[in-house]
PDB file of C-alpha atoms in Angstrom:
ATOM      1  CA  MET A 102       6.494  15.904 -15.864  1.00  0.00           C
ATOM      2  CA  ARG A 103       3.485  14.151 -17.398  1.00  0.00           C
ATOM      3  CA  THR A 104       2.972  10.458 -16.664  1.00  0.00           C
ATOM      4  CA  ARG A 105       0.803   8.169 -18.754  1.00  0.00           C
ATOM      5  CA  PHE A 106      -0.058   4.489 -18.451  1.00  0.00           C
ATOM      6  CA  VAL A 107      -0.855   2.770 -21.745  1.00  0.00           C
ATOM      7  CA  LEU A 108      -2.606  -0.609 -21.891  1.00  0.00           C
ATOM      8  CA  ILE A 109      -2.322  -2.369 -25.245  1.00  0.00           C
ATOM      9  CA  GLN A 110      -5.063  -4.807 -26.310  1.00  0.00           C
ATOM     10  CA  THR A 111      -6.175  -5.540 -22.748  1.00  0.00           C
ATOM     11  CA  SER A 112      -8.546  -8.509 -22.691  1.00  0.00           C
ATOM     12  CA  HIS A 113      -9.916  -8.539 -19.110  1.00  0.00           C
ATOM     13  CA  ALA A 114     -12.216  -5.746 -17.977  1.00  0.00           C
ATOM     14  CA  GLY A 115     -11.366  -6.334 -14.332  1.00  0.00           C
ATOM     15  CA  ASN A 116      -7.716  -5.618 -15.019  1.00  0.00           C
ATOM     16  CA  VAL A 117      -8.601  -2.196 -16.379  1.00  0.00           C
ATOM     17  CA  GLY A 118     -10.391  -1.389 -13.134  1.00  0.00           C
ATOM     18  CA  GLY A 119      -7.486  -2.754 -11.105  1.00  0.00           C
ATOM     19  CA  VAL A 120      -5.057  -0.595 -13.074  1.00  0.00           C
ATOM     20  CA  ALA A 121      -7.166   2.506 -12.432  1.00  0.00           C
ATOM     21  CA  ARG A 122      -7.092   1.767  -8.717  1.00  0.00           C
ATOM     22  CA  ALA A 123      -3.326   1.140  -8.748  1.00  0.00           C
ATOM     23  CA  MET A 124      -2.757   4.453 -10.518  1.00  0.00           C
ATOM     24  CA  LYS A 125      -5.009   6.493  -8.254  1.00  0.00           C
ATOM     25  CA  VAL A 126      -3.363   5.397  -5.009  1.00  0.00           C
ATOM     26  CA  MET A 127      -0.046   6.619  -6.449  1.00  0.00           C
ATOM     27  CA  GLY A 128      -1.523   9.904  -7.640  1.00  0.00           C
ATOM     28  CA  PHE A 129      -1.685   9.234 -11.400  1.00  0.00           C
ATOM     29  CA  ASP A 130      -4.745   9.614 -13.605  1.00  0.00           C
ATOM     30  CA  ASP A 131      -3.657   9.540 -17.271  1.00  0.00           C
ATOM     31  CA  LEU A 132      -4.787   6.173 -18.643  1.00  0.00           C
ATOM     32  CA  VAL A 133      -5.023   5.271 -22.349  1.00  0.00           C
ATOM     33  CA  LEU A 134      -6.242   1.963 -23.761  1.00  0.00           C
ATOM     34  CA  VAL A 135      -5.224   0.816 -27.227  1.00  0.00           C
ATOM     35  CA  GLN A 136      -7.701  -1.541 -28.900  1.00  0.00           C
ATOM     36  CA  PRO A 137      -9.107  -3.174 -25.741  1.00  0.00           C
ATOM     37  CA  ARG A 138     -11.191  -6.293 -26.179  1.00  0.00           C
ATOM     38  CA  TRP A 139     -14.350  -4.512 -25.008  1.00  0.00           C
ATOM     39  CA  ALA A 140     -15.332  -1.228 -26.644  1.00  0.00           C
ATOM     40  CA  ASN A 141     -17.320  -0.331 -23.503  1.00  0.00           C
ATOM     41  CA  VAL A 142     -14.666  -1.603 -21.089  1.00  0.00           C
ATOM     42  CA  LEU A 143     -14.593   1.658 -19.116  1.00  0.00           C
ATOM     43  CA  ARG A 144     -18.289   1.272 -18.289  1.00  0.00           C
ATOM     44  CA  ARG A 145     -18.461  -2.450 -17.641  1.00  0.00           C
ATOM     45  CA  GLU A 146     -19.577  -3.527 -14.161  1.00  0.00           C
ATOM     46  CA  GLU A 147     -16.464  -5.627 -13.528  1.00  0.00           C
ATOM     47  CA  THR A 148     -14.231  -2.675 -14.419  1.00  0.00           C
ATOM     48  CA  ILE A 149     -16.035  -0.331 -12.056  1.00  0.00           C
ATOM     49  CA  GLN A 150     -16.056  -2.861  -9.221  1.00  0.00           C
ATOM     50  CA  ARG A 151     -12.329  -3.540  -9.511  1.00  0.00           C
ATOM     51  CA  ALA A 152     -11.580   0.181  -9.688  1.00  0.00           C
ATOM     52  CA  SER A 153     -12.843   0.349  -6.103  1.00  0.00           C
ATOM     53  CA  GLY A 154     -13.501   4.082  -6.073  1.00  0.00           C
ATOM     54  CA  ALA A 155     -11.064   5.177  -8.785  1.00  0.00           C
ATOM     55  CA  ASN A 156     -13.981   6.177 -10.994  1.00  0.00           C
ATOM     56  CA  ASP A 157     -12.404   9.531 -11.793  1.00  0.00           C
ATOM     57  CA  VAL A 158      -9.489   7.756 -13.454  1.00  0.00           C
ATOM     58  CA  LEU A 159     -11.910   5.683 -15.535  1.00  0.00           C
ATOM     59  CA  ALA A 160     -13.906   8.777 -16.451  1.00  0.00           C
ATOM     60  CA  LYS A 161     -10.790  10.513 -17.726  1.00  0.00           C
ATOM     61  CA  ALA A 162      -9.357   7.436 -19.532  1.00  0.00           C
ATOM     62  CA  ARG A 163      -9.322   7.331 -23.314  1.00  0.00           C
ATOM     63  CA  ILE A 164      -9.649   4.499 -25.833  1.00  0.00           C
ATOM     64  CA  VAL A 165      -7.692   4.860 -29.089  1.00  0.00           C
ATOM     65  CA  ASP A 166      -7.114   2.763 -32.193  1.00  0.00           C
ATOM     66  CA  THR A 167      -3.339   3.075 -32.499  1.00  0.00           C
ATOM     67  CA  LEU A 168      -0.320   3.224 -30.264  1.00  0.00           C
ATOM     68  CA  ASP A 169       0.765   6.429 -31.997  1.00  0.00           C
ATOM     69  CA  GLU A 170      -2.370   8.136 -30.697  1.00  0.00           C
ATOM     70  CA  ALA A 171      -1.732   6.830 -27.194  1.00  0.00           C
ATOM     71  CA  LEU A 172       1.804   8.183 -27.153  1.00  0.00           C
ATOM     72  CA  ASP A 173       1.023  11.676 -28.393  1.00  0.00           C
ATOM     73  CA  GLY A 174       2.979  14.172 -26.312  1.00  0.00           C
ATOM     74  CA  MET A 175       5.139  11.557 -24.592  1.00  0.00           C
ATOM     75  CA  SER A 176       8.896  11.833 -25.010  1.00  0.00           C
ATOM     76  CA  HIS A 177      10.248   8.911 -22.934  1.00  0.00           C
ATOM     77  CA  LEU A 178       8.737   5.483 -23.541  1.00  0.00           C
ATOM     78  CA  CYS A 179       9.100   2.580 -21.117  1.00  0.00           C
ATOM     79  CA  ALA A 180       8.086  -0.888 -22.244  1.00  0.00           C
ATOM     80  CA  THR A 181       7.411  -3.587 -19.681  1.00  0.00           C
ATOM     81  CA  ALA A 182       8.834  -6.957 -20.640  1.00  0.00           C
ATOM     82  CA  MET A 183      10.071  -9.912 -18.607  1.00  0.00           C
ATOM     83  CA  THR A 184      12.208 -11.219 -21.473  1.00  0.00           C
ATOM     84  CA  PRO A 185      14.862  -8.999 -23.091  1.00  0.00           C
ATOM     85  CA  ARG A 186      14.420  -8.554 -26.861  1.00  0.00           C
ATOM     86  CA  ASP A 187      17.254  -9.017 -29.331  1.00  0.00           C
ATOM     87  CA  PHE A 188      18.061  -5.632 -30.890  1.00  0.00           C
ATOM     88  CA  GLY A 189      15.651  -4.005 -28.462  1.00  0.00           C
ATOM     89  CA  PRO A 190      16.226  -1.271 -25.882  1.00  0.00           C
ATOM     90  CA  PRO A 191      18.268  -1.954 -22.741  1.00  0.00           C
ATOM     91  CA  THR A 192      16.482  -3.936 -20.034  1.00  0.00           C
ATOM     92  CA  ARG A 193      16.619  -2.427 -16.566  1.00  0.00           C
ATOM     93  CA  ALA A 194      14.890  -2.739 -13.210  1.00  0.00           C
ATOM     94  CA  PRO A 195      12.409   0.128 -12.717  1.00  0.00           C
ATOM     95  CA  ARG A 196      14.068   1.658  -9.675  1.00  0.00           C
ATOM     96  CA  GLU A 197      17.488   1.615 -11.293  1.00  0.00           C
ATOM     97  CA  HIS A 198      16.204   3.250 -14.454  1.00  0.00           C
ATOM     98  CA  PHE A 199      14.176   5.892 -12.641  1.00  0.00           C
ATOM     99  CA  THR A 200      17.166   6.929 -10.543  1.00  0.00           C
ATOM    100  CA  GLY A 201      19.234   7.538 -13.657  1.00  0.00           C
ATOM    101  CA  LEU A 202      16.384   9.291 -15.443  1.00  0.00           C
ATOM    102  CA  MET A 203      15.814  11.746 -12.618  1.00  0.00           C
ATOM    103  CA  ALA A 204      19.543  12.398 -12.292  1.00  0.00           C
ATOM    104  CA  ALA A 205      19.806  13.404 -15.950  1.00  0.00           C
ATOM    105  CA  GLY A 206      20.311  17.074 -16.621  1.00  0.00           C
ATOM    106  CA  ASP A 207      17.356  17.314 -18.990  1.00  0.00           C
ATOM    107  CA  PRO A 208      14.486  15.108 -17.744  1.00  0.00           C
ATOM    108  CA  PRO A 209      11.735  14.267 -20.254  1.00  0.00           C
ATOM    109  CA  GLU A 210       8.517  16.250 -20.373  1.00  0.00           C
ATOM    110  CA  GLY A 211       6.343  13.159 -20.596  1.00  0.00           C
ATOM    111  CA  VAL A 212       6.912   9.546 -19.544  1.00  0.00           C
ATOM    112  CA  ALA A 213       4.714   6.714 -20.793  1.00  0.00           C
ATOM    113  CA  PHE A 214       4.595   3.187 -19.388  1.00  0.00           C
ATOM    114  CA  LEU A 215       3.428   0.589 -21.888  1.00  0.00           C
ATOM    115  CA  PHE A 216       1.830  -2.714 -20.905  1.00  0.00           C
ATOM    116  CA  GLY A 217       0.929  -5.466 -23.367  1.00  0.00           C
ATOM    117  CA  SER A 218      -1.968  -7.891 -23.430  1.00  0.00           C
ATOM    118  CA  GLU A 219      -2.389 -10.360 -20.582  1.00  0.00           C
ATOM    119  CA  ARG A 220      -1.821 -13.393 -22.804  1.00  0.00           C
ATOM    120  CA  PHE A 221       1.045 -12.317 -25.049  1.00  0.00           C
ATOM    121  CA  GLY A 222       2.690  -9.321 -23.419  1.00  0.00           C
ATOM    122  CA  MET A 223       4.117  -6.625 -25.669  1.00  0.00           C
ATOM    123  CA  ARG A 224       4.800  -7.135 -29.346  1.00  0.00           C
ATOM    124  CA  ASN A 225       8.427  -6.828 -30.445  1.00  0.00           C
ATOM    125  CA  GLU A 226       7.681  -3.874 -32.698  1.00  0.00           C
ATOM    126  CA  ASP A 227       6.143  -1.978 -29.777  1.00  0.00           C
ATOM    127  CA  VAL A 228       9.088  -2.758 -27.524  1.00  0.00           C
ATOM    128  CA  TYR A 229      11.584  -1.653 -30.175  1.00  0.00           C
ATOM    129  CA  ARG A 230      10.223   1.869 -30.266  1.00  0.00           C
ATOM    130  CA  CYS A 231      10.770   2.343 -26.510  1.00  0.00           C
ATOM    131  CA  HIS A 232      13.791   3.822 -24.770  1.00  0.00           C
ATOM    132  CA  VAL A 233      13.944   1.080 -22.129  1.00  0.00           C
ATOM    133  CA  ALA A 234      12.356  -2.244 -21.280  1.00  0.00           C
ATOM    134  CA  LEU A 235      11.490  -2.345 -17.594  1.00  0.00           C
ATOM    135  CA  SER A 236      11.709  -5.751 -15.967  1.00  0.00           C
ATOM    136  CA  ILE A 237      10.374  -6.047 -12.419  1.00  0.00           C
ATOM    137  CA  PRO A 238      12.731  -8.195 -10.311  1.00  0.00           C
ATOM    138  CA  THR A 239      10.838 -11.308  -9.237  1.00  0.00           C
ATOM    139  CA  ALA A 240      11.608 -14.813  -7.982  1.00  0.00           C
ATOM    140  CA  PRO A 241      13.675 -16.528 -10.689  1.00  0.00           C
ATOM    141  CA  ASP A 242      11.334 -19.517 -10.941  1.00  0.00           C
ATOM    142  CA  PHE A 243       8.058 -17.553 -11.053  1.00  0.00           C
ATOM    143  CA  GLY A 244       7.796 -14.103 -12.557  1.00  0.00           C
ATOM    144  CA  SER A 245       4.158 -14.034 -13.640  1.00  0.00           C
ATOM    145  CA  LEU A 246       2.521 -10.806 -12.490  1.00  0.00           C
ATOM    146  CA  ASN A 247      -1.110  -9.775 -12.862  1.00  0.00           C
ATOM    147  CA  LEU A 248      -1.409  -6.663 -15.046  1.00  0.00           C
ATOM    148  CA  ALA A 249      -2.751  -4.458 -12.242  1.00  0.00           C
ATOM    149  CA  ALA A 250      -0.044  -5.718  -9.868  1.00  0.00           C
ATOM    150  CA  ALA A 251       2.648  -4.867 -12.408  1.00  0.00           C
ATOM    151  CA  VAL A 252       1.198  -1.384 -12.846  1.00  0.00           C
ATOM    152  CA  GLN A 253       1.110  -0.945  -9.067  1.00  0.00           C
ATOM    153  CA  LEU A 254       4.801  -1.796  -8.695  1.00  0.00           C
ATOM    154  CA  ILE A 255       5.859   0.466 -11.555  1.00  0.00           C
ATOM    155  CA  ALA A 256       3.627   3.301 -10.302  1.00  0.00           C
ATOM    156  CA  TYR A 257       5.034   2.989  -6.783  1.00  0.00           C
ATOM    157  CA  ASP A 258       8.675   3.108  -7.869  1.00  0.00           C
ATOM    158  CA  TRP A 259       7.973   5.994 -10.224  1.00  0.00           C
ATOM    159  CA  ARG A 260       6.138   7.958  -7.532  1.00  0.00           C
ATOM    160  CA  GLN A 261       9.070   7.424  -5.178  1.00  0.00           C
ATOM    161  CA  ALA A 262      11.447   8.691  -7.864  1.00  0.00           C
ATOM    162  CA  LEU A 263       9.297  11.812  -8.214  1.00  0.00           C
ATOM    163  CA  GLY A 264       9.539  12.479  -4.493  1.00  0.00           C
ATOM    164  CA  GLY A 265       6.887  10.211  -3.016  1.00  0.00           C
ATOM    165  CA  PHE A 266       4.167  11.027  -0.540  1.00  0.00           C
ATOM    166  CA  ASP A 267       4.466  11.675   3.175  1.00  0.00           C
ATOM    167  CA  ALA A 268       3.517   8.744   5.371  1.00  0.00           C
ATOM    168  CA  PRO A 269       0.297   9.237   7.370  1.00  0.00           C
ATOM    169  CA  ALA A 270       0.837  11.297  10.495  1.00  0.00           C
ATOM    170  CA  VAL A 271       1.384   9.220  13.598  1.00  0.00           C
ATOM    171  CA  LEU A 272      -1.234   9.782  16.262  1.00  0.00           C
ATOM    172  CA  PRO A 273       0.209  11.714  19.201  1.00  0.00           C
ATOM    173  CA  GLU A 274       1.151   9.543  22.115  1.00  0.00           C
ATOM    174  CA  ARG A 275      -1.110   9.819  25.142  1.00  0.00           C
ATOM    175  CA  PRO A 276       0.586  11.305  28.176  1.00  0.00           C
ATOM    176  CA  GLN A 277       1.941   8.794  30.651  1.00  0.00           C
ATOM    177  CA  ALA A 278       0.144   8.648  33.994  1.00  0.00           C
ATOM    178  CA  ASP A 279       2.059  10.221  36.850  1.00  0.00           C
ATOM    179  CA  ALA A 280       3.522   8.331  39.798  1.00  0.00           C
ATOM    180  CA  ARG A 281       0.628   9.211  42.095  1.00  0.00           C
ATOM    181  CA  ALA A 282      -1.964   7.775  39.682  1.00  0.00           C
ATOM    182  CA  LEU A 283       0.091   4.614  39.257  1.00  0.00           C
ATOM    183  CA  SER A 284       0.482   4.199  43.017  1.00  0.00           C
ATOM    184  CA  GLY A 285      -3.261   4.626  43.585  1.00  0.00           C
ATOM    185  CA  MET A 286      -4.047   2.042  40.910  1.00  0.00           C
ATOM    186  CA  LEU A 287      -1.629  -0.462  42.478  1.00  0.00           C
ATOM    187  CA  GLU A 288      -3.240   0.014  45.899  1.00  0.00           C
ATOM    188  CA  HIS A 289      -6.666  -0.542  44.348  1.00  0.00           C
ATOM    189  CA  LEU A 290      -5.397  -3.630  42.495  1.00  0.00           C
ATOM    190  CA  GLU A 291      -3.819  -4.991  45.658  1.00  0.00           C
ATOM    191  CA  GLN A 292      -7.169  -4.765  47.463  1.00  0.00           C
ATOM    192  CA  ALA A 293      -8.837  -6.595  44.604  1.00  0.00           C
ATOM    193  CA  LEU A 294      -6.204  -9.356  44.528  1.00  0.00           C
ATOM    194  CA  VAL A 295      -6.670  -9.902  48.241  1.00  0.00           C
ATOM    195  CA  ALA A 296     -10.462  -9.957  47.842  1.00  0.00           C
ATOM    196  CA  VAL A 297     -10.331 -12.723  45.213  1.00  0.00           C
ATOM    197  CA  ASP A 298      -7.812 -14.701  47.306  1.00  0.00           C
ATOM    198  CA  PHE A 299      -4.998 -14.329  44.791  1.00  0.00           C
ATOM    199  CA  LEU A 300      -2.801 -12.393  47.222  1.00  0.00           C
ATOM    200  CA  ASP A 301      -2.279 -13.450  50.835  1.00  0.00           C
ATOM    201  CA  PRO A 302      -1.657 -10.250  52.809  1.00  0.00           C
ATOM    202  CA  ALA A 303       0.112 -12.328  55.475  1.00  0.00           C
ATOM    203  CA  ALA A 304       2.617 -13.603  52.943  1.00  0.00           C
ATOM    204  CA  PRO A 305       2.642 -11.158  50.001  1.00  0.00           C
ATOM    205  CA  LYS A 306       6.170 -12.106  48.942  1.00  0.00           C
ATOM    206  CA  LYS A 307       7.301  -9.830  46.074  1.00  0.00           C
ATOM    207  CA  LEU A 308       4.076  -9.721  44.074  1.00  0.00           C
ATOM    208  CA  MET A 309       3.310  -6.016  44.392  1.00  0.00           C
ATOM    209  CA  PRO A 310       6.907  -4.790  43.803  1.00  0.00           C
ATOM    210  CA  ARG A 311       6.990  -6.950  40.670  1.00  0.00           C
ATOM    211  CA  LEU A 312       3.681  -5.552  39.483  1.00  0.00           C
ATOM    212  CA  ASN A 313       5.010  -2.071  40.226  1.00  0.00           C
ATOM    213  CA  GLN A 314       8.013  -2.720  37.966  1.00  0.00           C
ATOM    214  CA  LEU A 315       5.772  -4.266  35.312  1.00  0.00           C
ATOM    215  CA  PHE A 316       3.611  -1.162  35.111  1.00  0.00           C
ATOM    216  CA  ASN A 317       6.631   1.120  35.226  1.00  0.00           C
ATOM    217  CA  ARG A 318       7.916  -0.610  32.078  1.00  0.00           C
ATOM    218  CA  ALA A 319       4.493  -0.476  30.463  1.00  0.00           C
ATOM    219  CA  ALA A 320       4.212   3.286  31.154  1.00  0.00           C
ATOM    220  CA  PRO A 321       0.385   3.266  31.104  1.00  0.00           C
ATOM    221  CA  SER A 322      -1.534   6.393  30.170  1.00  0.00           C
ATOM    222  CA  GLU A 323      -4.128   8.009  32.410  1.00  0.00           C
ATOM    223  CA  GLU A 324      -6.897   6.362  30.407  1.00  0.00           C
ATOM    224  CA  GLU A 325      -5.262   2.958  30.850  1.00  0.00           C
ATOM    225  CA  ILE A 326      -4.958   3.583  34.591  1.00  0.00           C
ATOM    226  CA  HIS A 327      -8.721   4.222  34.655  1.00  0.00           C
ATOM    227  CA  ILE A 328      -9.317   0.931  32.846  1.00  0.00           C
ATOM    228  CA  LEU A 329      -7.174  -0.990  35.330  1.00  0.00           C
ATOM    229  CA  ARG A 330      -8.967   0.630  38.252  1.00  0.00           C
ATOM    230  CA  GLY A 331     -12.243  -0.384  36.641  1.00  0.00           C
ATOM    231  CA  VAL A 332     -10.997  -3.966  36.520  1.00  0.00           C
ATOM    232  CA  ALA A 333     -10.014  -3.793  40.189  1.00  0.00           C
ATOM    233  CA  LYS A 334     -13.437  -2.372  41.090  1.00  0.00           C
ATOM    234  CA  ALA A 335     -15.183  -5.194  39.232  1.00  0.00           C
ATOM    235  CA  MET A 336     -13.044  -7.758  41.046  1.00  0.00           C
ATOM    236  CA  LEU A 337     -13.974  -6.272  44.413  1.00  0.00           C
ATOM    237  CA  GLN A 338     -17.677  -6.260  43.526  1.00  0.00           C
ATOM    238  CA  ALA A 339     -17.526  -9.875  42.340  1.00  0.00           C
ATOM    239  CA  ALA A 340     -15.778 -10.879  45.567  1.00  0.00           C
ATOM    240  CA  GLU A 341     -18.444  -9.109  47.617  1.00  0.00           C
ATOM    241  CA  ARG A 342     -21.224 -10.893  45.753  1.00  0.00           C
ATOM    242  CA  GLY A 343     -19.488 -14.211  46.315  1.00  0.00           C
ATOM    243  CA  LYS A 344     -19.472 -13.639  50.059  1.00  0.00           C
ATOM    244  CA  GLY A 345     -23.217 -12.978  49.992  1.00  0.00           C
TER     245      GLY A 345
END
């Protein structure tokens, strides 16, 4: 299924770069601009800076004169509009609409997401030709979204509907130190605590059993045991220097 993002009469070069970045992180690269304010918007410094590495999306992007050209080959058109239009297509939340679209027996071959200008949004006549008007659920008293942010939210929900990406692999946990290593560290730490006068060997109370339970709960790794023994060694050396 082809996916295309269409920006209509975009006025800010930085937003074009931000849109390219939003698309790339969700695995999309088909970007078409209809009558942008700047004829060289894809090469402007602000665009490239905001793209933040999504230069391949910018390189592949096209600028066209009409919306008909931008929608060539697309069979399912999604407008983005905060306010429902009278006599327009149904207004739905993106996730809701995508779920129904993917559950349909005959999914479309190409889906296009249309975004209007930053100042005026989409024109009624452009919304009317779409199959749905997507409205991103926002706080009722403030629904103003930056263009690139709106694209990011739509792109994320659409990617999830298509199956999503696997989360980054979790680093393997380091093996827990065995009981012998933990016991040796506690003995070393006890010597250090005595050396710095924190622990009175004549009246130890329950300090060491409590520390034993603390480290049992923490389940330190072998590397962490080495660090703690290094701390104990430094304490002993500092105590020895203090006596000198």
